[in-house]
Coordinates of C-alpha atoms in Angstrom, one line a residue:
M1 CA 0.0 0.0 0.0
P2 CA 1.5 3.4 -1.0
D3 CA 2.4 6.1 1.5
T4 CA -0.6 8.4 2.2
D5 CA 1.6 11.4 1.3
L6 CA 2.0 10.1 -2.3
I7 CA 0.0 11.5 -5.2
T8 CA -1.9 9.5 -7.8
I9 CA -0.8 10.0 -11.4
G10 CA -4.0 11.8 -12.2
A11 CA -3.8 14.3 -9.4
F12 CA -0.1 14.8 -10.1
A13 CA -0.8 15.5 -13.8
R14 CA -3.3 18.1 -12.9
A15 CA -0.9 19.7 -10.4
C16 CA 2.0 20.0 -12.8
G17 CA 0.2 20.7 -16.0
L18 CA 1.2 17.5 -17.8
S19 CA -1.1 14.8 -19.2
T20 CA -1.1 11.3 -17.6
S21 CA 0.0 9.8 -20.9
A22 CA 2.9 12.2 -21.0
L23 CA 3.9 11.3 -17.5
R24 CA 3.9 7.6 -18.4
F25 CA 6.0 8.4 -21.5
Y26 CA 8.6 10.4 -19.5
A27 CA 8.7 7.7 -16.8
D28 CA 9.4 5.0 -19.4
A29 CA 12.0 7.2 -21.1
G30 CA 13.8 7.5 -17.7
V31 CA 13.2 11.2 -17.4
L32 CA 10.8 11.5 -14.4
A33 CA 9.9 8.2 -12.8
P34 CA 7.2 7.7 -10.1
V35 CA 8.5 6.9 -6.6
V36 CA 6.1 3.9 -6.3
V37 CA 4.5 1.6 -8.8
D38 CA 2.0 -0.7 -7.2
E39 CA 3.0 -4.3 -8.1
V40 CA -0.6 -5.5 -8.2
T41 CA -2.5 -2.7 -9.8
G42 CA 0.3 -1.0 -11.8
Y43 CA -0.9 2.3 -10.4
R44 CA 1.8 5.0 -10.3
Y45 CA 2.4 7.4 -7.4
Y46 CA 4.5 10.5 -7.2
A47 CA 5.9 12.4 -4.3
P48 CA 5.0 16.1 -3.6
E49 CA 8.6 17.2 -4.1
Q50 CA 8.5 15.9 -7.7
S51 CA 6.0 18.7 -8.7
A52 CA 8.8 21.3 -9.2
P53 CA 10.9 19.1 -11.5
A54 CA 7.7 18.1 -13.4
R55 CA 6.8 21.7 -14.0
L56 CA 10.3 22.4 -15.1
L57 CA 10.1 19.5 -17.5
R58 CA 6.9 21.0 -19.0
H59 CA 8.6 24.3 -19.5
L60 CA 11.7 22.8 -21.0
R61 CA 9.6 20.8 -23.5
A62 CA 7.7 24.0 -24.3
I63 CA 11.0 25.6 -25.5
D64 CA 11.8 22.5 -27.7
M65 CA 14.6 21.2 -25.6
P66 CA 15.5 17.6 -26.8
L67 CA 14.7 14.8 -24.4
P68 CA 18.4 13.8 -23.8
A69 CA 19.1 17.4 -22.9
V70 CA 16.1 17.5 -20.6
T71 CA 17.2 14.3 -18.9
A72 CA 20.7 15.7 -18.3
L73 CA 19.4 19.0 -17.0
L74 CA 17.0 17.4 -14.5
A75 CA 19.7 15.0 -13.3
E76 CA 22.3 17.8 -12.9
P77 CA 22.9 18.3 -9.1
D78 CA 24.9 21.6 -9.6
P79 CA 22.5 24.5 -10.1
A80 CA 25.2 26.5 -11.9
R81 CA 25.8 23.7 -14.4
A82 CA 22.1 23.3 -14.9
L83 CA 21.8 27.0 -15.8
V84 CA 24.7 26.5 -18.3
L85 CA 22.8 23.7 -20.0
L86 CA 19.7 25.9 -20.2
D87 CA 21.7 28.8 -21.6
E88 CA 23.3 26.6 -24.2
H89 CA 19.9 25.5 -25.4
L90 CA 18.5 29.1 -25.4
A91 CA 21.6 30.1 -27.4
D92 CA 20.8 27.4 -29.9
L93 CA 17.2 28.7 -30.1
D94 CA 18.5 32.3 -30.7
R95 CA 20.7 31.1 -33.5
H96 CA 17.8 29.2 -35.1
Q97 CA 15.5 32.2 -34.8
S98 CA 18.2 34.4 -36.4
E99 CA 18.4 32.0 -39.3
V100 CA 14.6 32.0 -39.6
R101 CA 14.5 35.8 -39.6
T102 CA 17.2 35.9 -42.2
A103 CA 15.4 33.4 -44.4
A104 CA 12.1 35.3 -43.9
A105 CA 13.7 38.6 -45.0
A106 CA 15.2 36.9 -48.1
A107 CA 11.8 35.4 -48.9
L108 CA 10.1 38.8 -48.5
G109 CA 12.7 40.5 -50.7
A110 CA 12.3 37.8 -53.4
L111 CA 8.5 38.3 -53.2
L112 CA 8.7 42.0 -53.5
A113 CA 11.1 41.7 -56.4
I114 CA 8.5 39.7 -58.3
H115 CA 5.3 41.6 -57.3
G116 CA 6.7 45.1 -56.4
S117 CA 6.9 46.8 -53.0
A118 CA 3.2 47.5 -52.7
S119 CA -0.1 46.0 -53.8
G120 CA -3.1 48.3 -54.0
G121 CA -3.2 50.3 -50.7
G122 CA -4.3 48.8 -47.4
G123 CA -2.4 49.0 -44.1
G124 CA 0.9 47.9 -45.6
H125 CA 3.3 45.2 -44.2
R126 CA 2.6 44.4 -40.6
D127 CA 5.9 43.8 -38.7
Q128 CA 4.4 42.5 -35.5
V129 CA 1.3 40.7 -34.4
S130 CA 0.3 40.9 -30.8
V131 CA -1.3 37.8 -29.4
P132 CA -2.7 37.6 -25.9
T133 CA -0.9 34.8 -23.9
D134 CA -1.6 32.8 -20.8
D135 CA 0.8 32.1 -18.0
R136 CA 2.3 29.2 -19.9
G137 CA 3.2 31.4 -22.9
G138 CA 0.6 30.0 -25.2
A139 CA -2.2 31.8 -26.9
R140 CA -5.0 32.6 -24.4
S141 CA -8.3 30.9 -25.3
P142 CA -11.4 33.1 -25.3
L143 CA -13.0 30.1 -23.5
G144 CA -10.9 30.6 -20.4
T145 CA -9.3 27.7 -18.6
A146 CA -11.9 26.5 -16.1
Q147 CA -13.5 23.1 -16.8
G148 CA -17.2 22.8 -17.3
P149 CA -19.8 25.0 -19.1
E150 CA -19.6 28.8 -19.2
K151 CA -22.6 30.9 -18.4
G152 CA -24.8 31.5 -21.5
S153 CA -23.3 28.6 -23.6
T154 CA -25.2 25.6 -24.8
W155 CA -23.9 22.6 -22.9
T156 CA -24.8 19.0 -22.3
R157 CA -23.3 16.3 -20.1
D158 CA -22.1 14.4 -23.2
D159 CA -20.3 17.4 -24.8
V160 CA -16.5 17.4 -25.1
W161 CA -14.8 20.7 -26.0
V162 CA -11.5 20.5 -27.8
S163 CA -9.2 22.7 -29.9
G164 CA -10.3 22.5 -33.5
P165 CA -6.8 22.5 -35.0
V166 CA -5.6 19.9 -32.4
L167 CA -8.6 17.6 -33.2
A168 CA -8.0 18.0 -37.0
A169 CA -4.3 17.0 -36.5
A170 CA -5.4 14.0 -34.3
I171 CA -7.7 12.8 -37.1
D172 CA -4.9 13.2 -39.7
Q173 CA -2.6 11.2 -37.4
V174 CA -4.7 8.2 -36.7
A175 CA -6.3 8.2 -40.2
T176 CA -3.0 6.9 -41.6
A177 CA -3.9 3.6 -39.9
T178 CA -7.3 3.2 -41.8
V179 CA -7.9 1.4 -45.1
A180 CA -10.9 0.9 -47.4
D181 CA -11.6 -2.8 -47.3
P182 CA -15.0 -3.9 -48.7
D183 CA -14.9 -7.1 -46.6
L184 CA -14.0 -5.2 -43.3
A185 CA -15.7 -1.8 -43.4
V186 CA -14.7 -1.1 -39.8
L187 CA -11.1 -0.7 -40.9
D188 CA -12.1 2.6 -42.5
T189 CA -13.5 4.1 -39.3
I190 CA -12.1 5.9 -36.3
L191 CA -13.2 5.2 -32.7
F192 CA -13.9 8.2 -30.5
E193 CA -13.9 7.6 -26.7
T194 CA -14.1 9.8 -23.7
D195 CA -13.8 8.8 -20.1
G196 CA -14.6 12.2 -18.6
Q197 CA -11.0 13.1 -18.5
Q198 CA -9.6 12.8 -22.1
L199 CA -10.7 12.1 -25.7
I200 CA -9.1 9.1 -27.4
L201 CA -9.1 8.5 -31.2
T202 CA -8.2 5.0 -32.4
A203 CA -7.9 3.4 -35.9
T204 CA -6.4 0.2 -37.3
D205 CA -5.7 -1.3 -40.7
R206 CA -4.3 -4.6 -39.3
Y207 CA -0.8 -3.5 -40.2
R208 CA -0.9 -0.5 -37.9
L209 CA -2.9 0.4 -34.8
A210 CA -2.8 4.1 -34.0
T211 CA -4.4 5.7 -30.8
R212 CA -4.2 9.4 -30.1
T213 CA -5.1 11.1 -26.8
V214 CA -6.3 14.7 -26.9
R215 CA -6.8 16.8 -23.7
P216 CA -10.2 18.5 -23.8
T217 CA -10.6 22.2 -22.8
R218 CA -13.9 21.2 -21.2
F219 CA -15.7 17.9 -20.8
G220 CA -18.9 16.6 -19.2
P221 CA -18.9 13.7 -16.8
A222 CA -20.5 11.3 -19.3
V223 CA -18.6 8.3 -20.6
W224 CA -19.3 7.4 -24.3
D225 CA -17.8 6.0 -27.4
A226 CA -18.7 6.2 -31.1
T227 CA -17.3 4.5 -34.2
V228 CA -17.2 7.2 -37.0
H229 CA -16.7 6.9 -40.7
A230 CA -13.1 8.0 -41.5
D231 CA -14.2 9.6 -44.9
D232 CA -16.6 11.9 -43.1
L233 CA -13.9 12.9 -40.6
R234 CA -11.4 13.6 -43.3
A235 CA -13.9 15.8 -45.1
A236 CA -14.6 17.6 -41.8
A237 CA -10.9 18.1 -40.9
S238 CA -10.4 21.3 -43.0
W239 CA -13.4 22.8 -41.3
L240 CA -12.1 21.8 -37.9
R241 CA -8.7 23.4 -38.5
R242 CA -10.4 26.8 -38.9
R243 CA -12.4 26.7 -35.7
H244 CA -10.7 27.7 -32.5
A245 CA -12.8 25.3 -30.4
V246 CA -15.5 22.8 -31.1
A247 CA -17.9 20.9 -29.0
I248 CA -18.3 17.2 -29.8
R249 CA -21.7 15.7 -29.1
P250 CA -22.7 12.0 -29.8
H251 CA -26.1 11.3 -31.4
R252 CA -27.7 7.9 -32.3
D253 CA -26.7 8.0 -36.0
H254 CA -24.0 10.6 -36.1
V255 CA -21.5 12.6 -34.1
E256 CA -21.9 16.4 -34.2
F257 CA -19.0 18.9 -34.2
R258 CA -20.3 22.4 -33.3
M259 CA -18.5 25.7 -33.0
A260 CA -17.9 26.4 -29.3
T261 CA -17.6 30.0 -28.2
A262 CA -18.6 31.6 -25.0
D263 CA -20.8 34.2 -26.7
S264 CA -22.3 32.1 -29.4
V265 CA -26.0 31.5 -29.7
D266 CA -26.5 28.0 -30.8
R267 CA -29.6 26.4 -32.2
D268 CA -31.8 24.7 -29.7
R269 CA -30.6 21.1 -29.1
T270 CA -33.9 19.6 -30.1
E271 CA -33.8 21.1 -33.6
G272 CA -33.0 18.1 -35.7
A273 CA -31.4 16.2 -32.9
G274 CA -33.1 13.0 -33.7
E275 CA -32.5 13.1 -37.5
L276 CA -29.7 11.4 -39.4
M277 CA -27.5 14.2 -40.8
T278 CA -24.5 13.2 -42.9
H279 CA -21.5 15.4 -43.4
H280 CA -22.9 16.6 -46.8
A281 CA -26.3 17.5 -45.3
A282 CA -24.6 19.8 -42.8
Q283 CA -22.7 21.9 -45.4
S284 CA -25.3 24.7 -45.5
D285 CA -24.8 25.3 -41.7
D286 CA -21.2 26.5 -41.3
T287 CA -21.4 26.4 -37.5
R288 CA -21.3 22.6 -37.4
R289 CA -20.4 19.4 -39.1
C290 CA -22.0 15.9 -38.7
C291 CA -20.2 12.6 -39.3
R292 CA -22.0 9.3 -39.6
R293 CA -21.6 6.6 -37.0
S294 CA -20.7 3.1 -38.2
T295 CA -22.9 0.2 -37.3
H296 CA -19.8 -2.1 -37.0
D297 CA -18.2 -2.9 -33.7
F298 CA -14.6 -1.6 -33.4
P299 CA -12.0 -4.3 -32.5
D300 CA -11.0 -4.6 -28.9
Y301 CA -7.7 -2.8 -29.3
R302 CA -7.1 -2.7 -25.6
A303 CA -7.1 -6.5 -25.4
M304 CA -4.7 -6.5 -28.4
L305 CA -2.3 -4.2 -26.5
A306 CA -2.7 -6.1 -23.2
A307 CA -1.8 -9.4 -25.0
L308 CA 1.6 -8.1 -26.2
A309 CA 4.6 -9.8 -24.6
P310 CA 6.8 -7.8 -22.3
V311 CA 9.1 -5.2 -23.8
R312 CA 12.7 -6.4 -24.2
T313 CA 14.5 -3.5 -25.7
R314 CA 13.4 0.2 -25.6
V315 CA 14.7 2.8 -28.0
V316 CA 14.4 6.6 -27.5
L317 CA 15.4 8.9 -30.4
T318 CA 14.4 12.0 -32.2
R319 CA 11.6 11.7 -34.7
A320 CA 13.4 13.9 -37.3
A321 CA 16.5 11.7 -37.1
L322 CA 14.7 8.5 -37.9
L323 CA 12.7 10.1 -40.7
D324 CA 15.9 11.5 -42.1
A325 CA 17.5 8.0 -42.1
M326 CA 14.6 6.5 -44.0
E327 CA 14.5 9.4 -46.5
H328 CA 18.2 9.2 -47.2
L329 CA 18.4 5.5 -47.5
D330 CA 15.6 5.6 -50.2
S331 CA 14.7 2.0 -49.9
P332 CA 11.2 0.3 -49.8
A333 CA 12.4 -1.7 -46.7
V334 CA 14.8 -0.8 -43.9
V335 CA 16.3 -2.6 -40.9
L336 CA 16.6 -1.2 -37.4
H337 CA 19.6 -2.3 -35.5
T338 CA 20.4 -1.8 -31.8
T339 CA 23.5 -2.8 -29.9
S340 CA 23.8 -4.0 -26.3
T341 CA 25.7 -0.8 -25.5
G342 CA 22.9 1.5 -26.7
A343 CA 23.8 2.4 -30.3
V344 CA 21.0 2.6 -32.9
S345 CA 21.3 2.6 -36.7
V346 CA 19.1 2.0 -39.7
T347 CA 20.3 0.1 -42.9
T348 CA 18.9 -0.9 -46.2
A349 CA 17.6 -4.4 -46.4
N350 CA 20.0 -6.8 -48.2
S351 CA 19.0 -9.9 -50.2
W352 CA 22.2 -11.9 -49.7
T353 CA 23.0 -11.7 -46.1
E354 CA 21.8 -10.4 -42.8
P355 CA 23.3 -6.9 -42.4
A356 CA 26.0 -6.7 -39.8
A357 CA 25.2 -4.9 -36.5
P358 CA 26.5 -1.3 -36.4
T359 CA 29.5 -0.4 -34.4
D360 CA 29.1 2.0 -31.5
T361 CA 31.4 4.5 -33.3
A362 CA 29.6 4.6 -36.6
T363 CA 28.7 8.0 -37.9
T364 CA 25.6 9.2 -39.8
G365 CA 25.5 7.9 -43.3
D366 CA 28.5 5.5 -43.1
F367 CA 28.9 3.1 -46.0
V368 CA 30.1 -0.4 -45.0
A369 CA 31.1 -3.2 -47.3
H370 CA 30.0 -6.8 -46.7
T371 CA 30.9 -10.0 -48.5
S372 CA 28.8 -13.2 -48.5
S373 CA 29.9 -16.7 -49.5
G374 CA 30.1 -17.1 -53.2
S375 CA 29.3 -13.4 -53.9
A376 CA 31.2 -10.3 -54.7
A377 CA 31.5 -7.6 -52.1
A378 CA 28.4 -5.4 -51.8
T379 CA 28.1 -2.0 -50.2
E380 CA 25.3 -1.4 -47.7
R381 CA 24.5 2.0 -46.3
V382 CA 24.4 2.2 -42.5
W383 CA 22.7 5.3 -41.1
H384 CA 23.7 5.9 -37.5
I385 CA 21.0 7.7 -35.5
P386 CA 22.7 10.4 -33.4
H387 CA 21.7 11.0 -29.8
A388 CA 19.6 7.8 -29.7
R389 CA 19.6 5.5 -26.7
A390 CA 18.7 1.8 -26.6
T391 CA 18.3 -0.2 -23.4
G392 CA 18.1 -4.0 -23.4
P393 CA 19.4 -6.8 -25.6
A394 CA 20.7 -6.0 -29.1
M395 CA 17.9 -6.5 -31.7
T396 CA 17.5 -6.3 -35.5
I397 CA 14.0 -5.7 -37.0
H398 CA 12.9 -5.3 -40.6
F399 CA 10.2 -2.8 -41.6
A400 CA 8.4 -1.8 -44.8
V401 CA 8.9 1.9 -45.1
T402 CA 5.2 2.3 -45.9
T403 CA 4.4 0.9 -42.4
L404 CA 7.2 2.6 -40.3
Y405 CA 7.4 6.0 -41.9
P406 CA 3.8 7.2 -41.3
A407 CA 3.9 5.8 -37.8
V408 CA 6.9 8.0 -37.0
A409 CA 5.9 11.0 -39.2
T410 CA 2.6 11.5 -37.4
A411 CA 4.2 11.3 -33.9
V412 CA 3.5 14.0 -31.3
G413 CA 6.5 16.1 -30.2
P414 CA 10.1 15.8 -31.2
D415 CA 10.9 12.4 -29.6
V416 CA 9.7 8.9 -30.2
M417 CA 10.0 5.7 -28.1
L418 CA 10.1 2.3 -29.7
D419 CA 9.2 -0.7 -27.5
L420 CA 10.7 -3.8 -29.1
I421 CA 9.6 -7.3 -28.2
A422 CA 11.2 -9.6 -30.9
P423 CA 12.0 -9.4 -34.6
D424 CA 8.7 -11.0 -35.5
Q425 CA 6.5 -9.1 -33.0
P426 CA 4.7 -5.8 -33.3
V427 CA 6.6 -2.7 -32.3
L428 CA 4.9 0.0 -30.2
I429 CA 5.9 3.5 -31.3
R430 CA 5.0 6.1 -28.7
S431 CA 5.3 9.9 -28.4
A432 CA 3.9 12.4 -25.9
D433 CA 3.8 16.0 -24.9
D434 CA 0.4 17.6 -24.8
G435 CA -1.6 14.4 -25.3
D436 CA 0.1 11.4 -26.9
L437 CA 0.1 9.1 -29.9
S438 CA 0.8 5.4 -29.8
T439 CA 1.1 3.3 -33.0
L440 CA 1.5 -0.5 -33.2
A441 CA 3.5 -1.3 -36.3
M442 CA 4.0 -4.8 -37.7
P443 CA 7.6 -5.7 -38.8
R444 CA 8.2 -7.7 -42.0
K445 CA 10.1 -10.9 -42.8
P446 CA 13.8 -10.4 -43.7
E447 CA 13.2 -10.9 -47.4
P448 CA 14.2 -7.5 -48.9
T449 CA 14.0 -8.6 -52.5
E450 CA 10.3 -9.1 -52.5
E451 CA 8.1 -6.3 -53.7
I452 CA 6.6 -4.3 -50.8
S453 CA 2.9 -4.0 -51.4
R454 CA -0.3 -3.9 -49.5

């Protein structure tokens, strides 16, 4: 039984401004671990004195500090040295911003050279735009920060209010794991779930399973789920991106997405509430979109995740570095290698021999020659992943790029975590900052000469 002074993960998340999924991600990444994990229930508990490091972690991630640098700063016992680490990162940010400003000035100059220095009056070029901010440095929402309905707004217990652009991004992310299959229509749907604390979107095409958590700005106490046609959601995504906030409301045959503003006067809820409205039928009303619910039961993805064998090797790396490796290798299939000392690299698949494991001193983009029995020497490209960290036994896993690339490209935040079980078992790809995204990706057999197709 945990100490009564300890804090549950949910309460700790609310106190420090991080989501529970982000806390689990950071714990598994070795950045901020709970002081107690109940052996029976798996519940995680934090100590009150961990609140300050957790808030610092949140702020460091808000200024795009890489996860290895965050880990080093939080573990640094010398305050002066910790300040140096922060100053070094801020200096890097300043250099990057200077490069961006230089590029922006060049782009403006090139544009003016083409179109002239003025275009038909108006207020001219605006150098600065002032945006109200909250205490976390983000844009302040006109909806405020308190949970629950605001006075004068239309609200029901089933409503979930979320950022429109965030929801559109979440739909785009999980929709990569959908597929149009006439025999299994449920594979072209996205499952919406709310437990009164978060909104979860899930999709699967049998090769990938993607689940995205979104933190609502407001939510009612009701618990509900709805399986929604992915085509309708894709069509609604562009509308969602242009709405600061939307309220999601489930109906019998559809899910309604309505503009959510504190001073809006919505239609009465009973108007058309019992009628089936497709996405196309709602086009004339620009304050809402309606997407059809599917009659098919969504697969029990939680049972699928629970049935996975224990993780043997865990890899933490930057998303951009892994994408860069796949893009530069330019191969339909790639092989991920880890060593027992923590090095990580990606190679092209090779038809004549299993690629050799990378050395711990390999550099990005190394070319290594291998020779197999009865064959001439062949050159294989080995792309070392900088600043990556692998813990656990060495492992080699083959992937089709069409499976691995979208799973990594749609990740949340700058870092991804790969949970490896075995070369022939699914790999769980996780990322988290504000909300999280987890994708289960199937590896492929080490037969690189076969055509990759699905």
